[in-house]
PDB file of C-alpha atoms in Angstrom:
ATOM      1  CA  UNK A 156      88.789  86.032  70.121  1.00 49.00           C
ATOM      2  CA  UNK A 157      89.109  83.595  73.062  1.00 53.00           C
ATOM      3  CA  UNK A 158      90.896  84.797  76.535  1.00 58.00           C
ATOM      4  CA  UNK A 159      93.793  83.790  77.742  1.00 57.00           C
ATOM      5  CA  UNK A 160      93.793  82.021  80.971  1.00 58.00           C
ATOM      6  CA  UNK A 161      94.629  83.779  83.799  1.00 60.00           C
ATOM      7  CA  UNK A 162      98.331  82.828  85.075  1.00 64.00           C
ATOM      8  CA  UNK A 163      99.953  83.834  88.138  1.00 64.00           C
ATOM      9  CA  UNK A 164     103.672  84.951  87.874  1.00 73.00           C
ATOM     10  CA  UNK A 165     106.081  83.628  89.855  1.00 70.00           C
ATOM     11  CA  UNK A 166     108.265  85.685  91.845  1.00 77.00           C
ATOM     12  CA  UNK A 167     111.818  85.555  92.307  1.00 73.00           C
ATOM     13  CA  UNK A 168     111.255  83.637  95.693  1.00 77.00           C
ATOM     14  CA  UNK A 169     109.348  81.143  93.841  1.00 77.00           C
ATOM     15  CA  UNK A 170     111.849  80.206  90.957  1.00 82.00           C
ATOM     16  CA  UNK A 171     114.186  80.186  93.523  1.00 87.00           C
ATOM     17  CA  UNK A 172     112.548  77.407  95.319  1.00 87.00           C
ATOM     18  CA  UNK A 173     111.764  75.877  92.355  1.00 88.00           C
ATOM     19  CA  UNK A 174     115.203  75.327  91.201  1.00 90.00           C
ATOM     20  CA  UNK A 175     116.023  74.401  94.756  1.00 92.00           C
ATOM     21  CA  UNK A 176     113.331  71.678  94.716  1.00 91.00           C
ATOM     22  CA  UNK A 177     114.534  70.359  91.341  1.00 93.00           C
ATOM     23  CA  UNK A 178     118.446  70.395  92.581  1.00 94.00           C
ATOM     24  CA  UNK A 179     117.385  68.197  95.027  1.00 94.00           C
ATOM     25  CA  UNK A 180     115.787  65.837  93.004  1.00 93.00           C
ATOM     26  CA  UNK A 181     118.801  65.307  90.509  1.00 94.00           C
ATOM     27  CA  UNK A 182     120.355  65.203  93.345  1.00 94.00           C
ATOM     28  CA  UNK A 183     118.211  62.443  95.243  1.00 93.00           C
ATOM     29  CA  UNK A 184     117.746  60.622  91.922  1.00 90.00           C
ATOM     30  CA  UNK A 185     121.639  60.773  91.416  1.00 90.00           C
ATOM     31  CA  UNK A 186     121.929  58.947  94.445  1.00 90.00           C
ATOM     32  CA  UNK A 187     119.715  56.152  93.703  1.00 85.00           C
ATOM     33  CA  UNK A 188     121.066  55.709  90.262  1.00 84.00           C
ATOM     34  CA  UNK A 189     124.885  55.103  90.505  1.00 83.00           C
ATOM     35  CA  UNK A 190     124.714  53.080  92.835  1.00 82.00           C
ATOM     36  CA  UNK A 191     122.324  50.794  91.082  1.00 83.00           C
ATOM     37  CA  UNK A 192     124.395  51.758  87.849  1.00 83.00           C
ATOM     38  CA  UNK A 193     127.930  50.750  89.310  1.00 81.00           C
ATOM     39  CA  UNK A 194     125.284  47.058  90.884  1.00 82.00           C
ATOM     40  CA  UNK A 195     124.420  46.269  87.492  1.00 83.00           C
ATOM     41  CA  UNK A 196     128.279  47.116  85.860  1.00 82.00           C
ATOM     42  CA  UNK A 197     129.679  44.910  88.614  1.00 81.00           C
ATOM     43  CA  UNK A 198     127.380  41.965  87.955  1.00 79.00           C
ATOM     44  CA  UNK A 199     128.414  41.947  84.342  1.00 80.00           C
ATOM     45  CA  UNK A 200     132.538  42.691  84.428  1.00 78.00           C
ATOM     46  CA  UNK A 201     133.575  39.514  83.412  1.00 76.00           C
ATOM     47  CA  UNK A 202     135.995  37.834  85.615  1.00 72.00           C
ATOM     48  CA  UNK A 203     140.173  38.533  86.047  1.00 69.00           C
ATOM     49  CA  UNK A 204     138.649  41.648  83.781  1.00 66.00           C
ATOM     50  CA  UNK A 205     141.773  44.558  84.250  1.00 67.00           C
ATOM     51  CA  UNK A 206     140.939  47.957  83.715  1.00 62.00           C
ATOM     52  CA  UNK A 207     140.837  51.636  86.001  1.00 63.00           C
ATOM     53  CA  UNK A 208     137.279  52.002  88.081  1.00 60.00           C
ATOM     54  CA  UNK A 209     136.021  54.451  85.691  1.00 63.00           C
ATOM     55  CA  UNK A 210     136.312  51.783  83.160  1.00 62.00           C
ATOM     56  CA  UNK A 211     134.409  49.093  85.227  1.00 62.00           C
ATOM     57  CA  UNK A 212     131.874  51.925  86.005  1.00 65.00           C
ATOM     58  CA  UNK A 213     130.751  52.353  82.524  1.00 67.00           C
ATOM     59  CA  UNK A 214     131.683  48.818  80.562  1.00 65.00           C
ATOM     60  CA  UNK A 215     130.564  48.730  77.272  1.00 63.00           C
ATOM     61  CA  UNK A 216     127.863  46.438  76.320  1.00 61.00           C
ATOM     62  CA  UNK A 217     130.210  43.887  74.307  1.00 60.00           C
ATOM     63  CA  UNK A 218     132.153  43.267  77.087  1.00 69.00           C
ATOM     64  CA  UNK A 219     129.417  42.341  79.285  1.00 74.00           C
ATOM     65  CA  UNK A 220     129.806  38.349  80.826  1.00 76.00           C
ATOM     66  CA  UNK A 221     126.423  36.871  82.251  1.00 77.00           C
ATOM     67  CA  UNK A 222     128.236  34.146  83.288  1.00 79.00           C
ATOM     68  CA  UNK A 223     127.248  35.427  87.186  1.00 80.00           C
ATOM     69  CA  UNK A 224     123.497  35.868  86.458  1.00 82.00           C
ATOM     70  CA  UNK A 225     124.180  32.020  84.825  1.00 80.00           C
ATOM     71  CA  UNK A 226     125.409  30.965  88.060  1.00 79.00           C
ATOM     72  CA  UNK A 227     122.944  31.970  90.435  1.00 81.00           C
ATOM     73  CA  UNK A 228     119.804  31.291  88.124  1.00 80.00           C
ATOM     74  CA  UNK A 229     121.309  27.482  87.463  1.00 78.00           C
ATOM     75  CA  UNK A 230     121.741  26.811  91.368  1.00 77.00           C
ATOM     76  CA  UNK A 231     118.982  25.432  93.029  1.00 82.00           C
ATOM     77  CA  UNK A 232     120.095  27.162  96.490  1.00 81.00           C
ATOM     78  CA  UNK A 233     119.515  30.185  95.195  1.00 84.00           C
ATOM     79  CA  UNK A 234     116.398  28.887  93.334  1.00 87.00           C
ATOM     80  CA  UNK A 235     115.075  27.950  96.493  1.00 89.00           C
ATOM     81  CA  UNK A 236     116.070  31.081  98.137  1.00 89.00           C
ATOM     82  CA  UNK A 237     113.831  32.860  95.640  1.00 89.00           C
ATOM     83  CA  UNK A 238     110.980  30.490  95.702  1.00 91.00           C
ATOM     84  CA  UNK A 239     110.868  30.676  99.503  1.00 92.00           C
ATOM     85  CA  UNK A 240     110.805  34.282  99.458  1.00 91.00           C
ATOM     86  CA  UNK A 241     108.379  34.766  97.296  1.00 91.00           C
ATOM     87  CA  UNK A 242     105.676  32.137  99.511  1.00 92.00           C
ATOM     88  CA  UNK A 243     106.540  34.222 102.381  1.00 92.00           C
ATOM     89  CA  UNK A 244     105.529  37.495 100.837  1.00 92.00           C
ATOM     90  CA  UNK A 245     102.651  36.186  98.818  1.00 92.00           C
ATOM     91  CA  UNK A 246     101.147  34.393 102.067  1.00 93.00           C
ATOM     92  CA  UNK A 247     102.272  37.298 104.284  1.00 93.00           C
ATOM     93  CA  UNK A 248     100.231  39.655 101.962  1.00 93.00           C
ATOM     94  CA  UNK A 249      97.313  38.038 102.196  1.00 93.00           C
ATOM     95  CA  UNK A 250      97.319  36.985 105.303  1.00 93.00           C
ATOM     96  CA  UNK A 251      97.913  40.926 106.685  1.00 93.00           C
ATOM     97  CA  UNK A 252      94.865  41.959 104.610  1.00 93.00           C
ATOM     98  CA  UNK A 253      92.909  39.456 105.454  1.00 92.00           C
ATOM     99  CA  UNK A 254      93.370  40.658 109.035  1.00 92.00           C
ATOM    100  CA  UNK A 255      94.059  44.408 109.063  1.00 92.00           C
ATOM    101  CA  UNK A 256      90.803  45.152 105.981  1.00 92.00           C
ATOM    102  CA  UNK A 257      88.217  43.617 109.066  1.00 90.00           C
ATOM    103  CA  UNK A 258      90.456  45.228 112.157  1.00 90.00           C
ATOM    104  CA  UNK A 259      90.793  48.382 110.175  1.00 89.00           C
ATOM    105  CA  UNK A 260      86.823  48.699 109.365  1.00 87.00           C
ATOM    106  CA  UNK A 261      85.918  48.059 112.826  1.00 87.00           C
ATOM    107  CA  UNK A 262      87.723  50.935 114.125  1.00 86.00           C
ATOM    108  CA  UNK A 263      86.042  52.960 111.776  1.00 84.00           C
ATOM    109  CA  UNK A 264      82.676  52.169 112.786  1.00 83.00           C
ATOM    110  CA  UNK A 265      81.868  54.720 114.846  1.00 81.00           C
ATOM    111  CA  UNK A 266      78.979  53.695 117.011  1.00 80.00           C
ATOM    112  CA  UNK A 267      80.973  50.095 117.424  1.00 81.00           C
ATOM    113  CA  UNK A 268      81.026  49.259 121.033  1.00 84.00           C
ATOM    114  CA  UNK A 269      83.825  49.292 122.493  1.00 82.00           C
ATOM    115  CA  UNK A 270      85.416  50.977 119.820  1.00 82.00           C
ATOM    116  CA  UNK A 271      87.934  53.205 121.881  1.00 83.00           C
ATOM    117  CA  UNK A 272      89.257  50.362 123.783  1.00 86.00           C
ATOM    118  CA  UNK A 273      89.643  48.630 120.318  1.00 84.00           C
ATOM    119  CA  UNK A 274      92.212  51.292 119.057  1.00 83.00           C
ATOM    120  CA  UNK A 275      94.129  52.052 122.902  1.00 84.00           C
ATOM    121  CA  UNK A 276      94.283  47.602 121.883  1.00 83.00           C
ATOM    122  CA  UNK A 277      96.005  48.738 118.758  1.00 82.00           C
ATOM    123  CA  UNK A 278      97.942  51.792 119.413  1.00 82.00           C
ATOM    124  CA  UNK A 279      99.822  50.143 122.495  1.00 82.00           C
ATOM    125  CA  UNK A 280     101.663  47.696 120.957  1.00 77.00           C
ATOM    126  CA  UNK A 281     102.837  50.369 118.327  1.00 77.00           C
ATOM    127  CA  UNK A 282     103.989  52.762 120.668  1.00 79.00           C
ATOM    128  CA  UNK A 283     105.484  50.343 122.962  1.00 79.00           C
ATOM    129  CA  UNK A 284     107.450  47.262 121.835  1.00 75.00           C
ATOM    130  CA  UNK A 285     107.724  44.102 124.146  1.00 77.00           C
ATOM    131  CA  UNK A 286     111.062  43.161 122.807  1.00 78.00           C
ATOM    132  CA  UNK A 287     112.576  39.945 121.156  1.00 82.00           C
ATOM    133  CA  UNK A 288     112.611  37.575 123.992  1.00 85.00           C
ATOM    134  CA  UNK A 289     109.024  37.648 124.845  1.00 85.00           C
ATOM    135  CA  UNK A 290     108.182  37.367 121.220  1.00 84.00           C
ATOM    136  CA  UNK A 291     110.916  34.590 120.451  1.00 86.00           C
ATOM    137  CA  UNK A 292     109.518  32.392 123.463  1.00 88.00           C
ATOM    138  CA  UNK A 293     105.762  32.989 121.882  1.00 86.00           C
ATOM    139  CA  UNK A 294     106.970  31.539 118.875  1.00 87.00           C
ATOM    140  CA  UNK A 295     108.514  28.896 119.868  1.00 88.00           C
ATOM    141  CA  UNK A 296     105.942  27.816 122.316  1.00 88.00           C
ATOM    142  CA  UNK A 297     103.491  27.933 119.617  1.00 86.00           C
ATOM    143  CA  UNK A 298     105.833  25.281 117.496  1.00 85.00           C
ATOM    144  CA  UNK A 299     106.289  27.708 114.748  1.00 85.00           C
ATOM    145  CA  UNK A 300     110.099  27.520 114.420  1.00 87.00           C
ATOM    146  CA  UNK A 301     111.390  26.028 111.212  1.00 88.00           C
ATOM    147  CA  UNK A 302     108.329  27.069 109.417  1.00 89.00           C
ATOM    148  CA  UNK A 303     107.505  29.911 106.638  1.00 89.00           C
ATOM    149  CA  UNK A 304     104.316  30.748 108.761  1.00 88.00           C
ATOM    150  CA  UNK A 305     106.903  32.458 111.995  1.00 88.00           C
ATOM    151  CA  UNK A 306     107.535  34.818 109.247  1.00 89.00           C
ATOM    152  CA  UNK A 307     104.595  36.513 108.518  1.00 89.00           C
ATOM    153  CA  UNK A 308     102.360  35.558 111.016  1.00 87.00           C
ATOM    154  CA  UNK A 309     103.956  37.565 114.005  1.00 83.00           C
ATOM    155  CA  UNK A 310     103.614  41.124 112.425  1.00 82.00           C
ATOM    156  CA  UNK A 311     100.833  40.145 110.554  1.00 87.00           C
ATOM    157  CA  UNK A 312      99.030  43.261 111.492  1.00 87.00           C
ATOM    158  CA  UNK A 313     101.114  46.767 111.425  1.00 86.00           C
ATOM    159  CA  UNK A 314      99.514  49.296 113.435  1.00 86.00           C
ATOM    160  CA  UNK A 315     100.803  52.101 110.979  1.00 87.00           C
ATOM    161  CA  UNK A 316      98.871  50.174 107.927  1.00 88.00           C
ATOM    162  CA  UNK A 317      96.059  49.396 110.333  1.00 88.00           C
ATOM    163  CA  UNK A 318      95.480  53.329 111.332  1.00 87.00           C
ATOM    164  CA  UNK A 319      96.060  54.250 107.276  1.00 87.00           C
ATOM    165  CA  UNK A 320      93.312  52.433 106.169  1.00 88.00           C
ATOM    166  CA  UNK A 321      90.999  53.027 109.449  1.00 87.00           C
ATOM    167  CA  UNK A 322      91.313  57.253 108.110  1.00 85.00           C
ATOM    168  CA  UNK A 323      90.455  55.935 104.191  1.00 86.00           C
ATOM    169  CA  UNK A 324      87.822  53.990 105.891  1.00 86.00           C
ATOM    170  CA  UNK A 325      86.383  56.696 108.114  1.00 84.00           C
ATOM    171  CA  UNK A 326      86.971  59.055 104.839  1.00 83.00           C
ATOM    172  CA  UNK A 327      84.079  56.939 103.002  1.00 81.00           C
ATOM    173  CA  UNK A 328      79.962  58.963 103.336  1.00 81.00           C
ATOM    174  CA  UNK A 329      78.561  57.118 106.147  1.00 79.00           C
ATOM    175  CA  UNK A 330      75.119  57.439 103.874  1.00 80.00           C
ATOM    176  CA  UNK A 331      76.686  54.725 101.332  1.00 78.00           C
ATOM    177  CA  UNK A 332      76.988  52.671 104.873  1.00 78.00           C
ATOM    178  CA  UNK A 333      73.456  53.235 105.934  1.00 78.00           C
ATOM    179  CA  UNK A 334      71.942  52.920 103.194  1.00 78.00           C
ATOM    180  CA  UNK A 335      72.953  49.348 103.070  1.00 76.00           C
ATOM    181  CA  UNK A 336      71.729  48.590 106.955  1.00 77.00           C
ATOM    182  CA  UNK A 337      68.802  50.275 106.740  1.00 79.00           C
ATOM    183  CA  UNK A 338      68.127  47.795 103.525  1.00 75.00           C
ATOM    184  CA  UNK A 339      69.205  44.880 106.550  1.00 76.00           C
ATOM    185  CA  UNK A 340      72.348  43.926 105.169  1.00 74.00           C
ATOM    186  CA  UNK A 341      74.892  42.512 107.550  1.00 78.00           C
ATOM    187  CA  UNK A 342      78.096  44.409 108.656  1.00 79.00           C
ATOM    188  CA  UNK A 343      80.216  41.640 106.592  1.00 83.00           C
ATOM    189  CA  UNK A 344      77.853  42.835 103.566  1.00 81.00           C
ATOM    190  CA  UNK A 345      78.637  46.280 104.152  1.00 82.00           C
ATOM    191  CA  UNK A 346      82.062  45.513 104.035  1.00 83.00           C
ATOM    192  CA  UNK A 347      82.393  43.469 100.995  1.00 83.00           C
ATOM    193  CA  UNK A 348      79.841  44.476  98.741  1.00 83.00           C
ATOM    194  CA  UNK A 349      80.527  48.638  99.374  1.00 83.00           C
ATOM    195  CA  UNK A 350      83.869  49.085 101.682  1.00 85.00           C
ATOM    196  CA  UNK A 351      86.255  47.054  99.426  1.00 86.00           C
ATOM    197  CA  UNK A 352      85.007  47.748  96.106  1.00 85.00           C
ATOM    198  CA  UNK A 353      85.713  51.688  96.783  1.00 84.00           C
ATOM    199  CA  UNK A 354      88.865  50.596  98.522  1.00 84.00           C
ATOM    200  CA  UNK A 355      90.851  49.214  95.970  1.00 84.00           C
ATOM    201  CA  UNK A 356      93.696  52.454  96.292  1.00 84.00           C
ATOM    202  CA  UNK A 357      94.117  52.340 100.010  1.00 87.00           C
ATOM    203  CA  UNK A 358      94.265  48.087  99.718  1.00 88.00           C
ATOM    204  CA  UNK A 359      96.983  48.073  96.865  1.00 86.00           C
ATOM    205  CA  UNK A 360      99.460  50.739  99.232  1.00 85.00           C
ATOM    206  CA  UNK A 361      98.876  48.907 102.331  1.00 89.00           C
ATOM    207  CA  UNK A 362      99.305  45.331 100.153  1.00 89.00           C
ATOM    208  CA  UNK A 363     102.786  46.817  98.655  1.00 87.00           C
ATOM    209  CA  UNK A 364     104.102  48.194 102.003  1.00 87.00           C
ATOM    210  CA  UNK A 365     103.251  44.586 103.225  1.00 91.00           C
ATOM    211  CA  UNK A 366     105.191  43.225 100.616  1.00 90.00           C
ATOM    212  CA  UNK A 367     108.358  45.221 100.822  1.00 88.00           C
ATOM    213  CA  UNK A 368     108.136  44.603 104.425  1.00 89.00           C
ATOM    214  CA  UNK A 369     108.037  40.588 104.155  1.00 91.00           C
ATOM    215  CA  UNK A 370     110.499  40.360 100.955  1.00 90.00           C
ATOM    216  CA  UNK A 371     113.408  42.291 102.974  1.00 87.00           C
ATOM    217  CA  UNK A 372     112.539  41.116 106.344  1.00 88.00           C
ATOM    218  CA  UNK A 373     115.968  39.533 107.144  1.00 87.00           C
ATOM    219  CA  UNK A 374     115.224  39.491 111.333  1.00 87.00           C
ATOM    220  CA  UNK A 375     112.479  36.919 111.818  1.00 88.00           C
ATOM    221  CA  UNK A 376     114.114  34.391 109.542  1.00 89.00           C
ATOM    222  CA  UNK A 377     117.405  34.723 111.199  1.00 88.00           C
ATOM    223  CA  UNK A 378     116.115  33.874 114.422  1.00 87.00           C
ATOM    224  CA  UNK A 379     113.228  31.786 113.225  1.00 89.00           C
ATOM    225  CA  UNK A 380     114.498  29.382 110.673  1.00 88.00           C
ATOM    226  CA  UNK A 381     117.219  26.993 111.272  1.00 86.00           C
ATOM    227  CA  UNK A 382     116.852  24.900 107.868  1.00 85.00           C
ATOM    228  CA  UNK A 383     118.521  25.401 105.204  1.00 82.00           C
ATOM    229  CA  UNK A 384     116.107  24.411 102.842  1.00 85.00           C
ATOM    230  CA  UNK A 385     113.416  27.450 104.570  1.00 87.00           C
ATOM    231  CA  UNK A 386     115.912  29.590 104.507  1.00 87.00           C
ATOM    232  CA  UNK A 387     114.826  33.081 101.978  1.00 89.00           C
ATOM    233  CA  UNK A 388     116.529  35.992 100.152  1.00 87.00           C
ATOM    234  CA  UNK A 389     117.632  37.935 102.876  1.00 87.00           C
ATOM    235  CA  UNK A 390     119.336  35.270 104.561  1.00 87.00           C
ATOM    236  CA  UNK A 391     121.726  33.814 101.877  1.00 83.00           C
ATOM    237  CA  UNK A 392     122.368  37.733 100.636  1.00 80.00           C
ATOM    238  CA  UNK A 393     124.312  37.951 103.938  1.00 80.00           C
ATOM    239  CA  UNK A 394     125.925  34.576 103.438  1.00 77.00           C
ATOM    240  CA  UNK A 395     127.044  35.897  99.925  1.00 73.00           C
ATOM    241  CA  UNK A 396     127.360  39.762 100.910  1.00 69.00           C
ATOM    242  CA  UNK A 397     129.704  37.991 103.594  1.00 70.00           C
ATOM    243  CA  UNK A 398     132.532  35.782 101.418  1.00 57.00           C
ATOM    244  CA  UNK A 399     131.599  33.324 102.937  1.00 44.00           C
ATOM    245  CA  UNK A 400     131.359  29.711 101.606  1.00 45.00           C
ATOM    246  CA  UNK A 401     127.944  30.892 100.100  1.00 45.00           C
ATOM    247  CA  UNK A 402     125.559  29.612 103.182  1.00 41.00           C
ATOM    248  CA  UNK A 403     124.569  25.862 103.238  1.00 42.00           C
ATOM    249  CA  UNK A 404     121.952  26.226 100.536  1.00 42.00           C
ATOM    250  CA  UNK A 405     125.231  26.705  97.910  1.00 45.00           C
ATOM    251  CA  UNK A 406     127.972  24.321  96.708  1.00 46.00           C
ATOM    252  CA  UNK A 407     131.474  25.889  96.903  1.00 41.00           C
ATOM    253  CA  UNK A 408     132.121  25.212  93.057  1.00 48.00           C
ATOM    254  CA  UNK A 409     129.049  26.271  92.319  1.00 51.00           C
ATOM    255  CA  UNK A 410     129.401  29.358  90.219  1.00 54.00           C
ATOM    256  CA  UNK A 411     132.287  28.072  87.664  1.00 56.00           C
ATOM    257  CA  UNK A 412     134.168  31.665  86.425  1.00 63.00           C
ATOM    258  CA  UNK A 413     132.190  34.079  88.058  1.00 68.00           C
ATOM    259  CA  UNK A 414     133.589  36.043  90.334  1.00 72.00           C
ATOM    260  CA  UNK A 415     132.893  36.607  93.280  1.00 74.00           C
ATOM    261  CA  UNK A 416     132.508  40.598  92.850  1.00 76.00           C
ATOM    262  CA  UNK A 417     129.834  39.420  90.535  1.00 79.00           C
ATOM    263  CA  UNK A 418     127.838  37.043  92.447  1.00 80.00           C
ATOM    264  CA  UNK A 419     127.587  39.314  95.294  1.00 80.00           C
ATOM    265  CA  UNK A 420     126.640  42.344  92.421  1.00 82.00           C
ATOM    266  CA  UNK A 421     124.215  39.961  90.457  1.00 83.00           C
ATOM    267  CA  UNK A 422     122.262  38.357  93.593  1.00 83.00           C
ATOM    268  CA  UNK A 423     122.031  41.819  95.015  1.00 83.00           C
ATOM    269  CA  UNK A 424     120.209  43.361  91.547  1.00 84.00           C
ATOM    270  CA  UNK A 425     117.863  39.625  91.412  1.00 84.00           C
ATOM    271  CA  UNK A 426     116.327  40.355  94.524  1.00 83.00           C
ATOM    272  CA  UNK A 427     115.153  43.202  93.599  1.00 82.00           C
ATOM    273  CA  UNK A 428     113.756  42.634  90.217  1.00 82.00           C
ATOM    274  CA  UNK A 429     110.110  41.794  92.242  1.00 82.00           C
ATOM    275  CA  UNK A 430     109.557  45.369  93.843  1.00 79.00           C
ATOM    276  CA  UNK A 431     110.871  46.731  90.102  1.00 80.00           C
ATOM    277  CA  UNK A 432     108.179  44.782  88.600  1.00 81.00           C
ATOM    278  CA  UNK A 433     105.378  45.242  90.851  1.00 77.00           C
ATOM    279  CA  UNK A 434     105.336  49.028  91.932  1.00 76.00           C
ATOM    280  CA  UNK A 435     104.936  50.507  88.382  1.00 75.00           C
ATOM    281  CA  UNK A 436     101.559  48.888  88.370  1.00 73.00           C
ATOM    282  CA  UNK A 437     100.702  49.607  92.149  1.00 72.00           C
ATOM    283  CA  UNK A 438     101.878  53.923  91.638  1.00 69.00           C
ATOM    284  CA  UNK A 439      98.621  55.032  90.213  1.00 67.00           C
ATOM    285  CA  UNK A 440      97.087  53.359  93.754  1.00 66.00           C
ATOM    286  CA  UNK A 441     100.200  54.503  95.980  1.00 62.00           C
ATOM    287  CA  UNK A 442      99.687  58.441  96.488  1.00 59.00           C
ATOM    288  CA  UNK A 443      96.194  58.347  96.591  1.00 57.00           C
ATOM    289  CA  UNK A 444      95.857  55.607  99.246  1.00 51.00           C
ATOM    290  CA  UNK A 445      98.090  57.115 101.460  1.00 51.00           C
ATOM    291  CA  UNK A 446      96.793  60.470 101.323  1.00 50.00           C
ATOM    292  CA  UNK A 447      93.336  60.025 101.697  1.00 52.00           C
ATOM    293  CA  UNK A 448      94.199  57.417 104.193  1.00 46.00           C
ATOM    294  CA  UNK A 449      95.678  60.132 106.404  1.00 44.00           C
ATOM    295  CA  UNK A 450      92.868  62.544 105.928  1.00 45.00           C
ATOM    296  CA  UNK A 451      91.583  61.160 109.592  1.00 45.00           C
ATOM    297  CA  UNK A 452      93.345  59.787 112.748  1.00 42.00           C
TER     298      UNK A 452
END
């Protein structure tokens, strides 16, 4: 007759702290969910609709109007909005990895000349911040105003994303490293053919912190980006979040019976709907990355 596994009992103490961990999470998840709850409700309540706030709260399905979701998808501000957006996060992505994946691997190399100086290069600028007036006056000088590119390329490297994947780097046997220079390959080689390859966790954390980053950066286009037509997300939430006569990019008429309640609700819950999509397929990749990442410092 087989054994039982062993089992350790938990004490009082630990149920205790159990159930305190697990109020917490309702808890925290309660938080995130009405609010997104009473987001989506709004976005649906069909205009001059009359009923108490719990009734608004939960509106049954049959009563829903997408008239708002109508609206904003059928306006080419908005449209444009999205599609602008979405350029400045793909390039900004790729453009960051491109850059931190070689900065990153450098500081891990530990017999690198130079390679102290390299990180004091990397660490100052994260610990202290030149402000915006230096940086505006870069960017300008470097005619970058009015285009996607003063976006992404300023912050292109984050010195908390670039000292993440430096630990996953450093984490990696140096004998899988030597191996390949003692065959003659190249530093580049060593980098594509065995670095990235076992790197895909740490790449796909760093990629979607990246991404958030660029998709809800609302500072560098405010101060960058005069055009209307450049304008992304961020930018015309305000000018909707605000009443206002929905930003330049929007006709006044625009959004025929949808409210305004609605708009605001709808365009909020839209520019989300990217992060929603991509991070279920980037979470297998997202606690591993970052905690082997942090292993080393």
């Amino acid at each position: 007759m087989a054994k039982k596994p062993n089992t350790v009992k938990l004490t009082g103490g630990d149920r205790a702290f159990f159930i305190c961990v697990t109020v917490f999470l309702v808890f925290i998840g309660l938080v995130i969910a009405i609010p997104m709850l009473a987001t989506i409700t709004q976005s649906v309540t069909p205009n001059g609709y009359r009923g108490s706030v719990f009734d608004k709260f939960l509106l049954v399905p049959w009563k829903w109007d997408a008239s708002a979701y109508g609206a904003l998808l059928g306006n080419n501000g908005f449209i444009l909005a999205f599609w602008n957006s979405l350029k400045i996060m793909l390039f900004g992505v790729v453009t960051s990895l491109s850059l931190t994946i070689p900065m990153s691997y450098c500081m891990s190399v530990h017999d690198l000349p130079g390679r102290k100086l390299l990180n004091y290069f990397v660490l100052i600028p994260y610990l202290f911040n030149i402000g915006v007036i230096p940086t505006y006056l870069v960017i300008t000088s470097l005619g970058l105003t009015n285009h996607l590119a003063s976006i992404f390329v300023p912050g292109a490297i984050g010195t908390y994303n670039c000292l993440i994947m430096r630990g996953f780097f450093e984490g990696i046997p140096e004998s899988l490293k030597e191996s390949a220079r003692i065959d003659g390959a190249a530093e580049w080689y060593v980098l594509l053919s065995i670095i990235l390859p076992l790197s895909k966790p740490i790449i796909m954390t760093i990629g979607l912190y990246y991404a958030v980053g660029y998709w809800n950066d609302f500072m560098h286009p405010l101060l960058y980006i005069n055009e209307s037509a450049l304008q992304p997300m961020p930018i015309l939430l305000r000018n909707i979040l605000l009443g206002s006569a929905m930003g330049e990019n929007l006709d006044a008429n625009a959004f025929g019976d949808a409210s305004v309640q609605a708009i605001k609700a709808a365009s909020v819950f839209l520019s989300a709907i990217p992060m929603m999509l991509a991070y279920p397929f980037i979470q297998k990749y997202f606690t591993k990355g970052t905690m082997l990442g942090s292993v080393k410092g």
